[in-house]
Amino acid sequence: MAVRFVKISVAAAFALFLGAAGARAEQPSYGPNTYDRTLEALIAHEDIANRGGWPKVPGSVSSLKPDAQGPDVTILKQRLMLSGDLAPEALSGDVYDAAVVTAVKRFQLRHGLSDLGTVGRLTLKAMNVPVEVRLNQLTATLERLKSNGFTFAGRYVVVNIPGASVEAVENGVVQRRHLAVVGRSDRPSPVLQANITSVNLNPYWTVPTSIVKADIIPHMRQDPGFIAKSNMKLLGAENKEIDPASVNWASLKSPYFTVRQEPGPTNSLGQLKIDMPNSEAVYMHDTPKKTLFRNDVRFNSSGCARIEGVRDLAAWLLEGTEWTQPAIEAEIAKNERKNIPLKKSVPVAWVYLTGWQSGDGLVQFREDIYGLDTPQGIATSTIVARKPKPKTPPQVPPQRLEAKPAVTAPAKPVAVKPAPATTATAIN
């Protein structure tokens, strides 16, 4: 029985290992083909689950270095082979050789981790997620995509919140990929669709009331000079400036003023903002805290998305105009506010995908940071098609009005495995 188990598992792993053959790495992770690719990944992982899943990797594996030898290496290799990261022919032996290093790097890339080739804390945690959880993540993605209401235009931008990443897509091909910093669990980034309409250089930051209450007021109670140190101003009626010293911060609960941070390199939005009007009041922007992009875990914002290389993304959005990246840089250097409207708006989708098969054939997983891979969570984290506003019918004779039957595509049945529900509320 054991021999049969290994042979069948090797066959399944071999299929996963070759999954990238012939695939197009430039295809977007979120596009018209994501559903079919992810369904393939679900079937492959169901086979792994039916064969008993993968072994638990002991914590001692974290101390392994290349050229190490022993039973821990054997377990690590078995784990990597079963998930398709190590070629089946490399399974024999107990040496942490170059093939194992390459396999660990592949695993890390599939889980959004730094590809160091050694098993650190986050890699070990990802390796020990049961295959049943991975199945639930893939199923959740299929459910979201099945009800997806986003139209994939010729040009669009996608922010994958759990992946803390951004793709700029044109004609089905990824033109730009960016790391992102998105909302932390207590201030989650919302799932939405909108249109990018302009690029703002050297922007003001008008602090949302929720952040004034949660952050600014407590800071002012501790340090009365915080507003001035942060290059902020208090603005009242008709934008008249209010002296922070005149405010009773100790008893203040509901601010009667606006807090605005002035433009500059220390502005919380950095020196560039990508405007995308939406009901959640979120957007994409630069940041003075560039070191955050070095982290594998990038859930640090208050709901908006900070984008690494955002000026490059802005130049892509403004292609076909005089606003090349050098022109954008030169204008920013003037330290003057500038609003640049796009000639044609670009659709943008903020999505919540924790498990999917990417264009290069690799099965990707990210942590369910907001706990939304549940039946209830899926319903609140899916881009639902917007209902058009009812229009007044034209005044024509009744016999000329023709009712056309609605055609509904059959839904692909996918069962979602129940898990404890977690409610996330978007706060900018």
PDB file of C-alpha atoms in Angstrom, residues 13 24 42 48 83 102 158 196 200 226 236 242 303 344 347 428:
ATOM      1  CA  ALA A  13       3.445  15.929  -8.087  1.00  0.00           C
ATOM      2  CA  ARG A  24       2.544  32.286 -20.292  1.00  0.00           C
ATOM      3  CA  LEU A  42      -8.149  22.648  -7.275  1.00  0.00           C
ATOM      4  CA  ILE A  48      -3.100  15.306  -3.034  1.00  0.00           C
ATOM      5  CA  SER A  83       3.351  20.101  -3.677  1.00  0.00           C
ATOM      6  CA  THR A 102      15.819  25.525  -6.006  1.00  0.00           C
ATOM      7  CA  VAL A 158      -5.557  44.998 -10.281  1.00  0.00           C
ATOM      8  CA  ILE A 196      -8.483  55.681 -12.298  1.00  0.00           C
ATOM      9  CA  ASN A 200      -1.796  63.918  -8.415  1.00  0.00           C
ATOM     10  CA  PHE A 226       2.644  66.514  16.798  1.00  0.00           C
ATOM     11  CA  GLY A 236     -12.065  75.175   9.795  1.00  0.00           C
ATOM     12  CA  ILE A 242      -7.038  76.920  13.369  1.00  0.00           C
ATOM     13  CA  GLY A 303      -6.925  50.848   3.947  1.00  0.00           C
ATOM     14  CA  LYS A 344      -9.162  57.939 -20.781  1.00  0.00           C
ATOM     15  CA  PRO A 347     -10.541  50.449 -14.688  1.00  0.00           C
ATOM     16  CA  ASN A 428      -9.523  54.280   5.051  1.00  0.00           C
TER      17      ASN A 428
END
